[in-house]
Short mmCIF file of C-alpha atoms in Angstrom, two decimals:
data_model
loop_
_atom_site.label_atom_id
_atom_site.label_comp_id
_atom_site.label_asym_id
_atom_site.label_seq_id
_atom_site.Cartn_x
_atom_site.Cartn_y
_atom_site.Cartn_z
CA CYS L 1 -11.57 7.23 -27.00
CA SER L 2 -8.63 4.95 -27.77
CA ILE L 3 -5.03 6.01 -27.13
CA ASN L 4 -2.28 3.61 -28.16
CA GLU L 5 1.32 4.76 -28.57
CA THR L 6 4.42 2.61 -28.46
CA GLY L 7 6.89 5.49 -28.06
CA LEU L 8 8.15 6.68 -24.70
CA HIS L 9 6.70 9.58 -22.71
CA PHE L 10 3.59 10.03 -24.83
CA THR L 11 1.20 12.28 -22.89
CA PRO L 12 -2.22 12.90 -24.46
CA VAL L 13 -4.45 15.51 -22.80
CA LEU L 14 -8.24 15.31 -22.46
CA LYS L 15 -9.74 18.50 -21.08
CA SER L 16 -13.26 19.87 -20.58
CA ILE L 17 -15.12 17.14 -22.47
CA THR L 18 -17.97 14.71 -21.85
CA LEU L 19 -17.83 11.06 -22.93
CA THR L 20 -21.13 9.15 -22.91
CA ASN L 21 -22.44 5.73 -23.90
CA GLY L 22 -19.05 4.36 -24.95
CA VAL L 23 -18.30 0.65 -25.29
CA GLY L 24 -14.87 -0.81 -24.54
CA GLU L 25 -12.16 -2.00 -26.90
CA ASN L 26 -11.61 -5.72 -27.53
CA VAL L 27 -8.08 -6.33 -26.24
CA GLU L 28 -6.90 -9.92 -26.02
CA ASN L 29 -10.51 -11.15 -25.81
CA ASN L 30 -11.33 -8.74 -22.99
CA ILE L 31 -13.55 -5.67 -23.43
CA VAL L 32 -11.81 -2.75 -21.67
CA GLY L 33 -12.00 1.03 -21.45
CA GLY L 34 -15.60 2.04 -22.07
CA GLY L 35 -14.81 5.75 -21.97
CA VAL L 36 -11.02 5.91 -22.39
CA PHE L 37 -8.63 3.12 -23.32
CA ALA L 38 -4.96 4.09 -22.99
CA ARG L 39 -1.97 1.83 -23.55
CA ASN L 40 1.74 2.70 -23.54
CA SER L 41 0.92 6.31 -22.67
CA ASN L 42 0.31 8.62 -19.71
CA PRO L 43 -3.02 10.38 -20.33
CA GLN L 44 -3.87 13.60 -18.50
CA LEU L 45 -7.56 14.25 -17.76
CA GLU L 46 -9.02 17.49 -16.43
CA ASN L 47 -12.69 18.49 -16.14
CA VAL L 48 -13.82 15.30 -17.88
CA LEU L 49 -17.23 13.69 -17.33
CA ILE L 50 -17.59 10.02 -18.25
CA THR L 51 -21.05 8.49 -17.88
CA GLY L 52 -23.14 5.69 -19.33
CA CYS L 53 -20.11 3.77 -20.61
CA SER L 54 -19.57 0.02 -20.37
CA ALA L 55 -16.76 -2.54 -20.52
CA TRP L 56 -15.71 -5.71 -18.77
CA ALA L 57 -12.88 -3.83 -17.02
CA GLY L 58 -12.36 -0.09 -16.62
CA SER L 59 -15.82 1.02 -17.71
CA ALA L 60 -14.76 4.69 -17.57
CA ILE L 61 -10.96 4.40 -17.99
CA TYR L 62 -8.61 1.51 -18.63
CA SER L 63 -4.95 2.53 -18.68
CA ASN L 64 -1.91 0.25 -18.65
CA ASN L 65 1.77 0.09 -19.52
CA GLY L 66 2.43 3.79 -18.98
CA SER L 67 6.01 5.07 -19.01
CA VAL L 68 7.83 4.26 -15.78
CA GLY L 69 8.58 7.45 -13.86
CA ASP L 70 5.88 9.49 -15.58
CA THR L 71 2.62 10.53 -13.91
CA THR L 72 -0.96 10.28 -15.09
CA THR L 73 -3.05 13.04 -13.49
CA ILE L 74 -6.84 12.87 -13.28
CA LYS L 75 -8.16 16.17 -11.92
CA ASN L 76 -11.62 17.68 -11.42
CA CYS L 77 -13.31 14.74 -13.14
CA VAL L 78 -16.59 12.86 -12.63
CA PHE L 79 -17.06 9.18 -13.46
CA SER L 80 -20.64 8.18 -12.72
CA GLY L 81 -23.26 5.75 -13.97
CA ASN L 82 -20.87 3.41 -15.80
CA THR L 83 -21.04 -0.39 -15.88
CA ALA L 84 -18.16 -2.88 -15.65
CA GLY L 85 -19.07 -6.49 -16.32
CA GLY L 86 -16.36 -7.86 -14.06
CA ASN L 87 -14.87 -6.61 -10.80
CA ASP L 88 -12.06 -4.58 -12.34
CA GLY L 89 -13.44 -1.17 -11.56
CA THR L 90 -14.73 1.98 -13.16
CA VAL L 91 -11.15 3.26 -13.30
CA HIS L 92 -8.58 0.51 -13.90
CA PHE L 93 -4.98 1.68 -13.84
CA SER L 94 -1.57 0.03 -13.98
CA GLY L 95 1.89 1.17 -14.98
CA SER L 96 3.16 4.68 -14.25
CA HIS L 97 2.34 6.90 -11.27
CA LEU L 98 -1.30 7.99 -10.83
CA LYS L 99 -2.50 11.17 -9.16
CA LEU L 100 -6.26 11.43 -8.64
CA VAL L 101 -7.32 14.91 -7.49
CA ASN L 102 -10.73 16.48 -6.81
CA THR L 103 -12.45 13.62 -8.60
CA LEU L 104 -15.78 11.88 -8.00
CA ILE L 105 -16.28 8.17 -8.73
CA SER L 106 -19.90 7.37 -7.86
CA ASP L 107 -22.89 5.20 -8.66
CA ASN L 108 -21.03 2.81 -10.95
CA SER L 109 -21.48 -0.94 -11.26
CA GLY L 110 -18.37 -3.12 -11.05
CA GLY L 111 -16.53 -1.22 -8.32
CA GLY L 112 -14.78 2.13 -8.11
CA LEU L 113 -11.00 2.32 -8.55
CA ARG L 114 -8.44 -0.44 -9.12
CA MET L 115 -4.71 0.31 -9.24
CA GLY L 116 -1.89 -2.18 -9.59
CA GLY L 117 1.80 -1.85 -10.30
CA ALA L 118 1.52 1.93 -10.22
CA HIS L 119 4.81 2.30 -8.29
CA TYR L 120 3.25 5.33 -6.60
CA GLY L 121 -0.35 6.51 -6.53
CA SER L 122 -2.21 9.22 -4.64
CA ILE L 123 -5.89 9.96 -4.07
CA ILE L 124 -6.36 13.56 -2.96
CA ASN L 125 -9.57 15.48 -2.19
CA SER L 126 -11.57 12.82 -4.01
CA THR L 127 -14.80 10.95 -3.32
CA ILE L 128 -15.38 7.28 -4.16
CA ILE L 129 -18.91 6.43 -3.13
CA ASP L 130 -22.02 4.35 -3.78
CA ASN L 131 -20.41 1.98 -6.27
CA VAL L 132 -21.93 -1.50 -6.45
CA ASN L 133 -21.07 -5.07 -7.43
CA ASP L 134 -17.57 -4.77 -5.97
CA MET L 135 -15.44 -2.72 -3.59
CA GLY L 136 -14.67 0.98 -3.58
CA VAL L 137 -10.88 0.84 -3.98
CA MET L 138 -8.51 -2.06 -4.67
CA LEU L 139 -4.73 -1.48 -4.62
CA GLN L 140 -1.85 -3.81 -5.43
CA SER L 141 1.94 -3.74 -5.85
CA GLY L 142 2.88 -0.16 -5.12
CA THR L 143 3.09 2.68 -2.61
CA TYR L 144 -0.10 4.69 -2.24
CA LYS L 145 -1.47 7.59 -0.24
CA ILE L 146 -5.06 8.67 0.40
CA ILE L 147 -5.54 12.14 1.87
CA ASN L 148 -8.54 14.46 2.35
CA SER L 149 -10.80 11.95 0.63
CA ILE L 150 -14.10 10.14 1.19
CA ILE L 151 -14.56 6.41 0.60
CA SER L 152 -18.04 5.44 1.67
CA GLY L 153 -21.20 3.55 0.82
CA ASN L 154 -19.58 1.13 -1.60
CA GLU L 155 -20.90 -2.40 -1.84
CA SER L 156 -18.74 -5.17 -0.40
CA THR L 157 -15.47 -3.72 0.98
CA GLN L 158 -14.57 -0.02 1.03
CA LEU L 159 -10.82 -0.62 0.65
CA ARG L 160 -8.78 -3.70 -0.15
CA ILE L 161 -4.99 -3.76 -0.36
CA LEU L 162 -3.29 -6.76 -1.91
CA SER L 163 0.21 -8.22 -1.83
CA SER L 164 3.21 -5.86 -2.05
CA CYS L 165 1.06 -2.80 -1.37
CA ASN L 166 1.97 -0.05 1.12
CA LEU L 167 -0.92 2.34 1.81
CA THR L 168 -1.00 5.47 3.98
CA ILE L 169 -4.35 7.11 4.81
CA GLU L 170 -4.59 10.57 6.40
CA TYR L 171 -7.41 13.04 7.07
CA SER L 172 -9.97 10.96 5.23
CA ASP L 173 -13.50 9.73 5.90
CA ILE L 174 -13.47 5.94 5.58
CA ASP L 175 -16.80 4.17 6.02
CA GLY L 176 -16.30 1.65 8.83
CA GLY L 177 -12.95 3.10 9.88
CA GLN L 178 -9.67 1.21 10.00
CA ASP L 179 -11.39 -2.13 10.62
CA SER L 180 -13.18 -1.87 7.27
CA VAL L 181 -9.90 -1.98 5.31
CA LEU L 182 -9.14 -5.48 4.06
CA VAL L 183 -5.37 -5.97 4.36
CA GLU L 184 -4.05 -9.11 2.71
CA GLU L 185 -0.77 -10.93 3.31
CA ASN L 186 2.39 -8.94 2.52
CA ALA L 187 0.45 -5.66 2.42
CA VAL L 188 0.96 -2.75 4.84
CA LEU L 189 -1.63 -0.22 6.06
CA ASN L 190 -0.38 2.98 7.72
CA TRP L 191 -3.38 4.53 9.46
CA GLY L 192 -2.33 8.14 9.91
CA SER L 193 -3.70 11.23 11.62
CA GLY L 194 -7.06 12.87 11.08
CA ASN L 195 -9.07 9.90 9.80
CA ILE L 196 -12.74 9.70 10.77
CA ASP L 197 -15.81 7.57 10.14
CA VAL L 198 -18.92 9.76 9.80
CA ASP L 199 -21.81 10.32 7.43
CA PRO L 200 -20.38 12.84 4.93
CA THR L 201 -23.78 14.62 4.68
CA PHE L 202 -23.96 15.54 1.01
CA VAL L 203 -26.39 18.01 -0.53
CA ASP L 204 -28.43 15.63 -2.72
CA THR L 205 -26.94 12.27 -3.63
CA ALA L 206 -30.16 11.12 -5.33
CA ASN L 207 -29.56 13.77 -7.98
CA GLY L 208 -25.79 13.43 -8.11
CA ASN L 209 -24.90 16.42 -5.94
CA TYR L 210 -22.01 15.24 -3.78
CA ASN L 211 -21.07 18.65 -2.43
CA LEU L 212 -20.95 18.81 1.36
CA LEU L 213 -23.70 20.52 3.32
CA ALA L 214 -22.60 23.37 5.55
CA SER L 215 -23.47 21.16 8.54
CA SER L 216 -21.17 18.30 7.46
CA GLN L 217 -18.58 17.18 10.00
CA LEU L 218 -16.07 17.05 7.14
CA ILE L 219 -15.99 20.82 6.71
CA ASN L 220 -12.52 22.00 7.82
CA ALA L 221 -11.56 18.41 8.71
CA GLY L 222 -8.90 18.07 6.00
CA HIS L 223 -5.13 18.25 6.30
CA PRO L 224 -4.20 21.74 7.56
CA ASP L 225 -1.33 22.06 5.08
CA SER L 226 -3.15 20.73 2.01
CA THR L 227 -2.91 22.89 -1.13
CA ASP L 228 -4.66 20.64 -3.70
#
């Protein structure tokens, strides 16, 4: 799925679809966006499953150069079983604001989520887990917030924040706790209230069921005022 629009404030919507076995676009000698490639736009995704797709960067989604001040929202989506040849993530995003809500990024090769230059990004009620061949989340050049989310079981580092990044984490389960977050020079980590480091205790990860068991310590452990 390729979205390329040079006009301002172009907002395509993908809703209730499944994208499988896609191969990325050749952009400046780099294969990007195995499932969705978006440039100069602010795509909105809801109830989208992307699986079995491949690219060098952004094996599920590669989005860049969105309109400044606009927001890309990814809600109730699953990105699983995709392969990135490099270390640029299953979801690779740069440009406008990004809001990731109730979304699962799991069992991908090439890392989980990479955001840079997003100005503002938020990860809410989302799970980024069991991704291999790179880290779970990499953030750069922006202000970000992670709340009510799980980042666990990823190969290498769970979280890495690069130069000019300001990250706040609250009420989230971070594998390895605060010490597991790699904070590079000129980056700021604000470790807020309610964060824990426990086994999430999912129903059946072997078969892709990342719902929490009733016995999970994460039940009722989220932000008390959260509405997402």
